[in-house]
Short mmCIF file of C-alpha atoms and ligand atoms in Angstrom, two decimals:
data_model
loop_
_atom_site.label_atom_id
_atom_site.label_comp_id
_atom_site.label_asym_id
_atom_site.label_seq_id
_atom_site.Cartn_x
_atom_site.Cartn_y
_atom_site.Cartn_z
CA MET A 1473 153.41 17.59 -38.34
CA LYS A 1474 154.80 16.81 -34.99
CA LYS A 1475 155.99 13.15 -34.25
CA GLY A 1476 155.12 10.84 -31.28
CA PRO A 1477 152.18 11.25 -28.79
CA PHE A 1478 151.13 14.79 -30.21
CA CYS A 1479 150.42 13.05 -33.44
CA PHE A 1480 148.17 10.73 -31.89
CA LEU A 1481 146.38 13.54 -29.92
CA LYS A 1482 145.88 15.59 -33.09
CA ARG A 1483 144.16 12.52 -34.68
CA ARG A 1484 142.18 11.96 -31.42
CA TYR A 1485 140.80 15.38 -31.10
CA ALA A 1486 140.08 15.79 -34.87
CA ILE A 1487 137.17 13.35 -34.42
CA THR A 1488 135.84 14.46 -30.96
CA GLU A 1489 132.67 16.60 -31.70
CA THR A 1490 132.67 19.41 -28.91
CA MET A 1491 135.74 19.68 -26.84
CA LYS A 1492 135.83 21.11 -23.08
CA VAL A 1493 138.71 22.62 -21.50
CA LEU A 1494 138.78 23.67 -17.86
CA GLY A 1495 141.10 26.61 -17.28
CA ILE A 1496 142.67 27.42 -13.97
CA GLU A 1497 144.14 30.81 -13.31
CA THR A 1498 146.22 31.91 -9.97
CA SER A 1499 149.12 33.97 -11.13
CA CYS A 1500 148.07 36.98 -9.10
CA ASP A 1501 145.16 38.01 -6.89
CA GLU A 1502 142.39 36.21 -8.77
CA THR A 1503 141.45 32.85 -8.09
CA ALA A 1504 139.79 31.81 -11.27
CA VAL A 1505 138.42 28.62 -13.00
CA ALA A 1506 136.47 28.47 -16.20
CA VAL A 1507 135.20 25.93 -18.63
CA VAL A 1508 134.98 26.70 -22.34
CA THR A 1509 134.19 24.63 -25.49
CA SER A 1510 135.65 24.33 -29.01
CA GLU A 1511 132.47 26.07 -30.17
CA LYS A 1512 133.35 29.06 -28.16
CA GLN A 1513 130.94 28.66 -25.54
CA ILE A 1514 131.89 29.78 -21.92
CA LEU A 1515 130.08 27.26 -19.70
CA ALA A 1516 131.41 28.80 -16.60
CA ASN A 1517 133.94 31.87 -15.76
CA LEU A 1518 134.37 32.07 -11.99
CA VAL A 1519 136.54 34.83 -10.70
CA LEU A 1520 137.18 35.45 -6.81
CA SER A 1521 139.08 38.69 -6.58
CA GLN A 1522 141.11 38.63 -3.28
CA MET A 1523 140.01 41.65 -1.41
CA GLU A 1524 142.73 40.91 1.45
CA HIS A 1525 145.30 43.06 -0.46
CA GLU A 1526 143.35 46.15 -0.53
CA LYS A 1527 144.77 47.53 2.86
CA PHE A 1528 148.30 47.07 1.61
CA GLY A 1529 147.81 49.13 -1.50
CA GLY A 1530 149.08 46.13 -3.69
CA VAL A 1531 149.22 42.64 -4.09
CA VAL A 1532 151.06 40.37 -1.01
CA PRO A 1533 152.53 37.46 -2.74
CA GLU A 1534 152.27 35.20 0.37
CA ILE A 1535 148.63 36.29 1.18
CA ALA A 1536 147.78 35.49 -2.49
CA ALA A 1537 149.28 32.05 -2.67
CA ARG A 1538 147.36 31.05 0.78
CA ALA A 1539 144.02 32.53 -0.53
CA HIS A 1540 144.32 30.53 -3.89
CA LEU A 1541 145.01 27.50 -1.98
CA THR A 1542 142.00 27.94 0.33
CA HIS A 1543 139.49 28.50 -2.48
CA ILE A 1544 140.91 26.57 -5.58
CA ASP A 1545 139.06 23.29 -4.96
CA ALA A 1546 135.53 24.61 -4.28
CA LEU A 1547 135.94 26.99 -7.56
CA VAL A 1548 137.04 23.89 -9.66
CA ARG A 1549 133.91 21.98 -8.01
CA GLU A 1550 131.91 25.20 -8.48
CA ALA A 1551 132.84 25.20 -12.35
CA LEU A 1552 132.05 21.75 -13.13
CA GLU A 1553 128.50 21.88 -11.44
CA GLU A 1554 127.60 25.11 -13.39
CA SER A 1555 129.03 23.47 -16.55
CA LYS A 1556 127.11 20.36 -15.83
CA LEU A 1557 130.10 18.41 -16.38
CA THR A 1558 132.28 15.70 -14.63
CA PHE A 1559 136.05 15.55 -14.69
CA LYS A 1560 135.58 12.62 -17.02
CA ASP A 1561 133.78 14.99 -19.53
CA LEU A 1562 136.67 17.16 -20.13
CA ASP A 1563 139.23 16.99 -22.86
CA GLY A 1564 141.72 18.90 -21.21
CA ILE A 1565 143.10 20.94 -18.42
CA ALA A 1566 144.70 24.31 -18.95
CA VAL A 1567 146.65 26.15 -16.19
CA THR A 1568 148.45 29.40 -16.14
CA ALA A 1569 152.21 28.13 -15.80
CA GLY A 1570 153.58 31.75 -15.49
CA PRO A 1571 154.44 34.48 -15.64
CA GLY A 1572 153.40 35.75 -12.36
CA LEU A 1573 153.87 35.28 -8.49
CA ILE A 1574 155.39 31.87 -8.22
CA GLY A 1575 153.69 30.66 -5.22
CA GLY A 1576 149.98 31.43 -6.53
CA VAL A 1577 151.22 29.80 -9.97
CA LEU A 1578 152.45 26.75 -8.22
CA VAL A 1579 148.94 26.42 -6.36
CA GLY A 1580 147.11 26.45 -9.66
CA VAL A 1581 149.47 24.05 -11.56
CA MET A 1582 149.57 21.57 -8.51
CA THR A 1583 145.80 21.45 -8.58
CA ALA A 1584 145.68 20.91 -12.51
CA LYS A 1585 148.40 18.30 -12.34
CA ALA A 1586 146.85 16.33 -9.73
CA ILE A 1587 143.48 16.35 -11.64
CA ALA A 1588 144.98 15.44 -14.67
CA ALA A 1589 146.87 12.39 -13.13
CA VAL A 1590 143.84 11.04 -11.49
CA HIS A 1591 141.48 11.46 -14.66
CA GLY A 1592 144.41 10.90 -17.40
CA THR A 1593 143.27 13.98 -18.76
CA PRO A 1594 145.60 16.11 -20.99
CA LEU A 1595 147.64 18.80 -19.48
CA ILE A 1596 148.50 22.40 -21.08
CA GLY A 1597 150.67 24.65 -19.20
CA VAL A 1598 149.49 28.13 -20.64
CA ASN A 1599 151.70 31.43 -20.66
CA HIS A 1600 149.20 34.02 -18.74
CA LEU A 1601 150.00 36.51 -21.37
CA GLU A 1602 149.01 34.10 -24.20
CA GLY A 1603 145.66 33.87 -22.52
CA HIS A 1604 145.28 37.64 -22.92
CA ALA A 1605 146.73 37.48 -26.33
CA LEU A 1606 144.30 34.94 -27.74
CA THR A 1607 141.01 36.15 -25.85
CA VAL A 1608 139.77 37.70 -28.78
CA ARG A 1609 139.68 34.62 -30.75
CA LEU A 1610 137.25 33.20 -28.04
CA THR A 1611 134.86 36.24 -28.20
CA ASP A 1612 135.46 37.06 -31.92
CA ASP A 1613 136.42 35.52 -35.38
CA VAL A 1614 140.07 37.02 -35.62
CA ALA A 1615 142.47 35.63 -37.97
CA PHE A 1616 146.47 35.88 -37.70
CA PRO A 1617 148.49 38.07 -37.98
CA TYR A 1618 147.17 40.81 -35.86
CA LEU A 1619 148.49 43.70 -33.82
CA LEU A 1620 148.05 43.19 -30.10
CA LEU A 1621 148.52 46.27 -27.32
CA LEU A 1622 148.80 44.23 -24.23
CA VAL A 1623 148.43 46.76 -21.20
CA SER A 1624 147.93 45.17 -17.79
CA GLY A 1625 149.34 45.56 -14.15
CA GLY A 1626 152.75 43.97 -15.19
CA HIS A 1627 153.22 44.38 -18.73
CA CYS A 1628 152.90 46.85 -21.38
CA GLN A 1629 153.78 45.54 -24.76
CA LEU A 1630 152.99 45.69 -28.70
CA LEU A 1631 153.11 42.43 -30.27
CA ILE A 1632 152.60 41.09 -33.88
CA VAL A 1633 150.69 37.89 -33.20
CA GLU A 1634 151.52 35.50 -35.83
CA GLY A 1635 149.98 32.22 -34.59
CA VAL A 1636 149.37 30.19 -31.51
CA GLY A 1637 152.81 30.46 -29.67
CA LYS A 1638 154.16 32.76 -32.57
CA TYR A 1639 154.77 36.29 -31.34
CA LYS A 1640 156.77 39.23 -32.50
CA ARG A 1641 157.66 41.85 -29.87
CA ILE A 1642 157.84 45.28 -31.39
CA GLY A 1643 157.65 47.45 -28.18
CA THR A 1644 157.60 47.18 -24.71
CA THR A 1645 157.86 49.31 -21.33
CA ILE A 1646 161.27 49.98 -20.33
CA ASP A 1647 160.13 50.89 -16.80
CA ASP A 1648 156.61 50.69 -15.26
CA ALA A 1649 153.52 49.00 -17.09
CA ALA A 1650 150.59 51.02 -17.86
CA GLY A 1651 148.34 49.44 -15.25
CA GLU A 1652 151.12 49.87 -12.80
CA ALA A 1653 151.07 53.64 -13.58
CA PHE A 1654 147.12 53.52 -12.83
CA ASP A 1655 147.57 51.70 -9.55
CA LYS A 1656 150.13 54.15 -8.29
CA THR A 1657 148.35 57.10 -9.09
CA SER A 1658 145.25 55.63 -7.49
CA LYS A 1659 147.48 55.03 -4.45
CA LEU A 1660 148.90 58.29 -4.42
CA LEU A 1661 145.78 60.21 -4.35
CA GLY A 1662 144.21 57.86 -1.66
CA LEU A 1663 141.82 56.22 -4.13
CA GLY A 1664 142.56 52.43 -3.27
CA TYR A 1665 143.50 49.23 -5.37
CA PRO A 1666 143.31 48.45 -7.93
CA GLY A 1667 143.70 51.90 -9.17
CA GLY A 1668 142.30 51.55 -12.87
CA PRO A 1669 138.74 51.39 -12.10
CA ALA A 1670 138.95 54.10 -9.45
CA VAL A 1671 141.03 56.61 -11.61
CA GLU A 1672 138.62 55.93 -14.32
CA ARG A 1673 135.59 56.54 -12.51
CA MET A 1674 136.97 59.65 -11.25
CA ALA A 1675 138.23 60.79 -14.77
CA ALA A 1676 134.89 60.01 -16.26
CA SER A 1677 132.99 62.74 -13.96
CA CYS A 1678 135.45 65.30 -15.34
CA GLY A 1679 133.27 68.08 -16.99
CA THR A 1680 136.09 70.46 -17.87
CA PRO A 1681 138.69 68.78 -19.56
CA ALA A 1682 140.43 71.82 -20.68
CA ARG A 1683 140.67 73.20 -17.17
CA ALA A 1684 142.07 69.71 -15.94
CA ARG A 1685 144.75 69.45 -18.68
CA LYS A 1686 145.86 73.20 -18.05
CA LYS A 1687 145.84 72.87 -14.04
CA PHE A 1688 147.91 69.45 -14.41
CA PRO A 1689 150.15 69.69 -17.21
CA LEU A 1690 151.77 66.16 -16.93
CA PRO A 1691 154.58 64.82 -19.23
CA LYS A 1692 153.93 62.49 -22.19
CA PRO A 1693 156.97 60.19 -22.11
CA MET A 1694 158.12 58.81 -25.41
CA VAL A 1695 155.88 60.88 -27.44
CA GLY A 1696 157.23 61.66 -30.71
CA LYS A 1697 160.01 59.26 -30.29
CA PRO A 1698 160.73 56.75 -33.07
CA GLY A 1699 159.59 52.99 -32.30
CA CYS A 1700 157.08 51.56 -30.09
CA ASP A 1701 158.69 51.37 -26.53
CA PHE A 1702 157.01 52.89 -23.52
CA SER A 1703 157.70 54.71 -20.16
CA PHE A 1704 155.76 55.40 -17.53
CA SER A 1705 157.73 56.14 -14.48
CA GLY A 1706 158.32 59.82 -15.11
CA LEU A 1707 154.42 60.28 -15.39
CA LYS A 1708 154.11 58.59 -11.94
CA THR A 1709 156.75 61.06 -10.35
CA ALA A 1710 154.87 63.92 -11.88
CA VAL A 1711 151.72 62.88 -10.58
CA ARG A 1712 153.32 62.37 -7.07
CA ARG A 1713 154.81 66.18 -7.50
CA MET A 1714 151.72 67.81 -8.41
CA ALA A 1715 149.71 65.61 -5.63
CA ASP A 1716 152.21 66.70 -2.91
CA ALA A 1717 151.51 70.14 -3.85
CA LEU A 1718 147.90 69.84 -3.01
CA PRO A 1719 146.48 70.07 0.28
CA GLU A 1720 146.49 66.92 2.24
CA GLU A 1721 142.94 66.40 2.09
CA ILE A 1722 142.40 66.75 -1.77
CA PRO A 1723 139.53 68.56 -2.81
CA GLN A 1724 137.31 66.60 -4.71
CA GLU A 1725 137.52 68.95 -8.01
CA ASP A 1726 141.29 68.44 -7.87
CA LEU A 1727 141.21 64.64 -7.42
CA VAL A 1728 138.57 64.48 -10.61
CA ASP A 1729 141.17 66.94 -12.77
CA ILE A 1730 144.20 65.11 -11.82
CA CYS A 1731 142.74 61.62 -12.39
CA PHE A 1732 141.26 63.07 -15.98
CA ALA A 1733 144.68 64.86 -16.74
CA PHE A 1734 146.59 61.36 -15.99
CA GLN A 1735 144.27 59.24 -18.10
CA ASP A 1736 144.35 61.88 -21.05
CA VAL A 1737 148.14 61.63 -21.18
CA VAL A 1738 148.16 57.58 -20.96
CA ALA A 1739 145.77 57.82 -23.83
CA ASP A 1740 148.31 60.01 -25.65
CA VAL A 1741 151.10 57.96 -25.01
CA LEU A 1742 149.28 54.58 -26.01
CA SER A 1743 148.03 56.48 -29.23
CA ASP A 1744 151.30 57.64 -30.26
CA ARG A 1745 153.29 54.38 -29.85
CA VAL A 1746 150.17 52.26 -31.24
CA LYS A 1747 150.38 54.47 -34.36
CA ASN A 1748 153.97 53.69 -34.89
CA ALA A 1749 153.38 50.04 -34.34
CA ILE A 1750 150.62 50.20 -36.82
CA ALA A 1751 153.10 51.47 -39.42
CA MET A 1752 155.63 48.61 -38.45
CA TYR A 1753 152.82 45.96 -38.67
CA LYS A 1754 151.56 47.16 -42.03
CA ALA A 1755 155.13 47.27 -43.38
CA GLN A 1756 155.76 43.56 -42.06
CA CYS A 1757 152.33 41.97 -42.80
CA PRO A 1758 150.57 42.33 -46.31
CA ASP A 1759 147.69 41.01 -44.95
CA ALA A 1760 147.53 43.41 -41.86
CA HIS A 1761 143.72 43.68 -40.81
CA ALA A 1762 143.05 44.19 -36.89
CA LEU A 1763 144.28 46.20 -33.95
CA VAL A 1764 143.63 44.08 -30.89
CA VAL A 1765 143.88 45.21 -27.19
CA ALA A 1766 143.97 43.06 -24.32
CA GLY A 1767 144.92 42.98 -20.59
CA GLY A 1768 142.98 44.83 -17.61
CA VAL A 1769 143.76 48.45 -18.66
CA ALA A 1770 141.91 47.31 -21.88
CA ALA A 1771 138.75 47.67 -19.54
CA ASN A 1772 139.13 51.34 -19.82
CA LYS A 1773 136.33 52.85 -22.05
CA ALA A 1774 138.15 55.89 -22.39
CA LEU A 1775 141.20 54.31 -24.00
CA ARG A 1776 139.61 51.79 -25.80
CA SER A 1777 137.71 54.72 -27.77
CA VAL A 1778 140.82 56.51 -28.30
CA LEU A 1779 142.14 53.09 -29.63
CA GLU A 1780 139.18 52.48 -31.90
CA LYS A 1781 139.75 55.98 -33.70
CA ILE A 1782 143.35 55.21 -34.71
CA ALA A 1783 142.33 51.82 -35.89
CA GLY A 1784 139.61 53.18 -37.99
CA ASP A 1785 141.69 55.89 -39.42
CA ALA A 1786 144.42 53.08 -40.33
CA GLY A 1787 141.73 50.87 -42.05
CA LEU A 1788 141.98 48.34 -39.39
CA ARG A 1789 139.46 46.61 -37.64
CA PHE A 1790 139.44 47.08 -33.72
CA ILE A 1791 138.60 44.25 -31.47
CA ALA A 1792 138.51 44.44 -27.56
CA PRO A 1793 137.45 41.70 -25.54
CA PRO A 1794 134.24 42.30 -23.45
CA LEU A 1795 135.40 44.37 -20.02
CA LYS A 1796 135.03 40.99 -17.94
CA LEU A 1797 137.27 39.17 -19.94
CA CYS A 1798 140.10 41.92 -20.20
CA THR A 1799 141.21 41.63 -16.47
CA ASP A 1800 142.30 38.12 -15.23
CA ASN A 1801 140.11 35.36 -15.80
CA ALA A 1802 140.44 31.74 -16.32
CA ALA A 1803 137.97 31.60 -19.54
CA MET A 1804 141.17 33.00 -21.33
CA ILE A 1805 143.33 30.24 -20.07
CA ALA A 1806 141.08 27.42 -20.96
CA TRP A 1807 140.69 28.97 -24.66
CA ALA A 1808 144.47 29.21 -24.77
CA GLY A 1809 144.66 25.63 -23.74
CA MET A 1810 141.93 24.74 -26.44
CA GLU A 1811 143.74 26.24 -29.31
CA ARG A 1812 147.15 24.50 -28.09
CA LEU A 1813 145.11 21.02 -27.37
CA GLN A 1814 143.52 21.40 -31.21
CA LEU A 1815 147.29 21.69 -32.27
CA GLY A 1816 148.42 18.91 -30.42
CA MET A 1817 150.53 21.14 -28.33
CA VAL A 1818 149.80 19.20 -24.98
CA ASP A 1819 152.48 19.32 -22.08
CA ALA A 1820 154.44 16.26 -19.98
CA PRO A 1821 153.23 16.04 -16.56
CA ASP A 1822 156.09 17.30 -15.10
CA PHE A 1823 156.07 20.59 -16.88
CA LYS A 1824 157.72 23.60 -15.28
CA VAL A 1825 156.28 26.70 -13.89
CA HIS A 1826 158.17 30.10 -15.07
CA ALA A 1827 158.06 33.40 -12.68
CA ARG A 1828 159.40 35.25 -16.02
CA TRP A 1829 157.86 33.95 -19.39
CA PRO A 1830 158.32 36.39 -22.39
CA LEU A 1831 156.00 35.62 -25.33
CA ASP A 1832 158.88 36.69 -27.55
CA PRO A 1833 161.80 34.99 -26.33
CA ASP A 1834 164.09 36.36 -29.01
CA ALA A 1835 163.04 40.04 -28.27
CA PRO A 1836 165.84 42.27 -26.75
CA VAL A 1837 165.65 42.36 -23.01
CA ALA A 1838 168.29 44.75 -22.30
CA GLN A 1839 166.04 48.14 -21.54
CA ILE A 1840 163.69 46.26 -19.30
CA LYS A 1841 164.04 47.25 -15.96
CA SER A 1842 160.96 46.39 -13.93
CA GLN A 1843 158.92 44.36 -15.96
CA LYS A 1844 157.88 41.01 -15.00
CA VAL A 1845 158.98 39.01 -18.29
O1 KG4 B 2368 145.40 41.74 -16.72
P1 KG4 B 2368 145.27 42.15 -15.27
O2 KG4 B 2368 143.87 41.72 -14.65
O3 KG4 B 2368 146.33 41.35 -14.51
C1 KG4 B 2368 147.64 41.53 -15.06
O4 KG4 B 2368 147.93 40.61 -15.65
O5 KG4 B 2368 148.22 42.39 -14.47
O6 KG4 B 2368 145.28 43.81 -15.20
C2 KG4 B 2368 145.36 44.53 -13.94
C3 KG4 B 2368 145.71 45.67 -13.92
C4 KG4 B 2368 145.85 46.84 -13.00
O7 KG4 B 2368 146.72 47.61 -12.94
C5 KG4 B 2368 144.19 47.46 -12.92
O8 KG4 B 2368 144.50 48.83 -12.16
C6 KG4 B 2368 144.29 47.71 -14.36
O9 KG4 B 2368 144.69 46.41 -14.98
N1 KG4 B 2368 143.01 48.05 -14.62
C7 KG4 B 2368 142.45 49.37 -15.29
C8 KG4 B 2368 140.99 48.98 -15.38
N2 KG4 B 2368 140.70 48.05 -14.82
C9 KG4 B 2368 141.79 47.28 -14.61
N3 KG4 B 2368 143.22 50.25 -15.73
C10 KG4 B 2368 142.66 51.27 -16.51
N4 KG4 B 2368 141.13 51.44 -16.36
C11 KG4 B 2368 140.48 50.37 -15.88
N5 KG4 B 2368 139.04 50.18 -16.11
ZN1 ZN B 2369 146.79 39.70 -16.63
#
């Protein structure tokens, strides 16, 4: 048991009935505010996606930070109104403290610190990745330890989630993240940003998978290699080469086929790596029971169904959050804050923000070239 104020907090919260935590997320291009309860109710879940970045084909940090600043106060007010709560009813304020675009993170953190200071509310600085990692414990009853495939715009990792704040990373990308590959492919093909949903829509309309695979034989980086690391940059380059060979105005049929071929290869790469990770998870955890997928790319239905099959074949439960809790949101931050609050893991009012913040600080970082952690 921890000493000092944490001990006091633990006792205090054990006797409170239903706790309510406000969550704030501003680490990328979504300004989000939510309220969740210890009974796993989501009282409000507001996400404002900044469309300002679309014309740039990617997120512009300065524009993102300014947009967060413009909208955050109104969203906080609206979330409280929707929850029928006032600041005084809150048991905690949870805010993303990193990793992410630091200007945006600071907007959220300063807002949270101000609310906490004025109302004397406990404050929890949440790792955005922990928000994704624990989402399934908000939506489902999932015990530790579980195997997590975390696939988003900035990250592609395999982790054994042993507890709140306890992560063992067993695989990561050596170059691009899976979501980044979707975004770059989409940009190359002129399908806009964010790329994942656009590529998925195109791929889903492919009625001739065999033709698509034959016409666009893309490489499958890392497949068949030992271990659980990923690589996506070669795939992106191959898509570019194939797209360059097509007419400037790419015919719809080719667009559909290349999107299908790309998504198919991503599915193969993820499957191969996840199978290796399942073997490691089972070897390390006698109570291995679940494969969880989280992060924006986990919203992809084709990838979800491939992963579900792999989990089933391995005798594991497969759990994926509902689609709108896969991409960035504040309910996941509020929930990670709730888990921490219940364990007495509250932060001091002067806690720091982190542009990079690995979930497993002991994991080797040497081979990582472009990940944000
Ligand atoms: O978790 P997230 O919202 O933000 C980060 O923390 O990065 O993930 C965003 C990423 C983007 O790269 C986006 O293209 C991808 O998730 N994404 C998808 C889908 N929806 C979002 N990728 C594939 N299929 C989707 N349906
Ligand atoms: Zn995210």
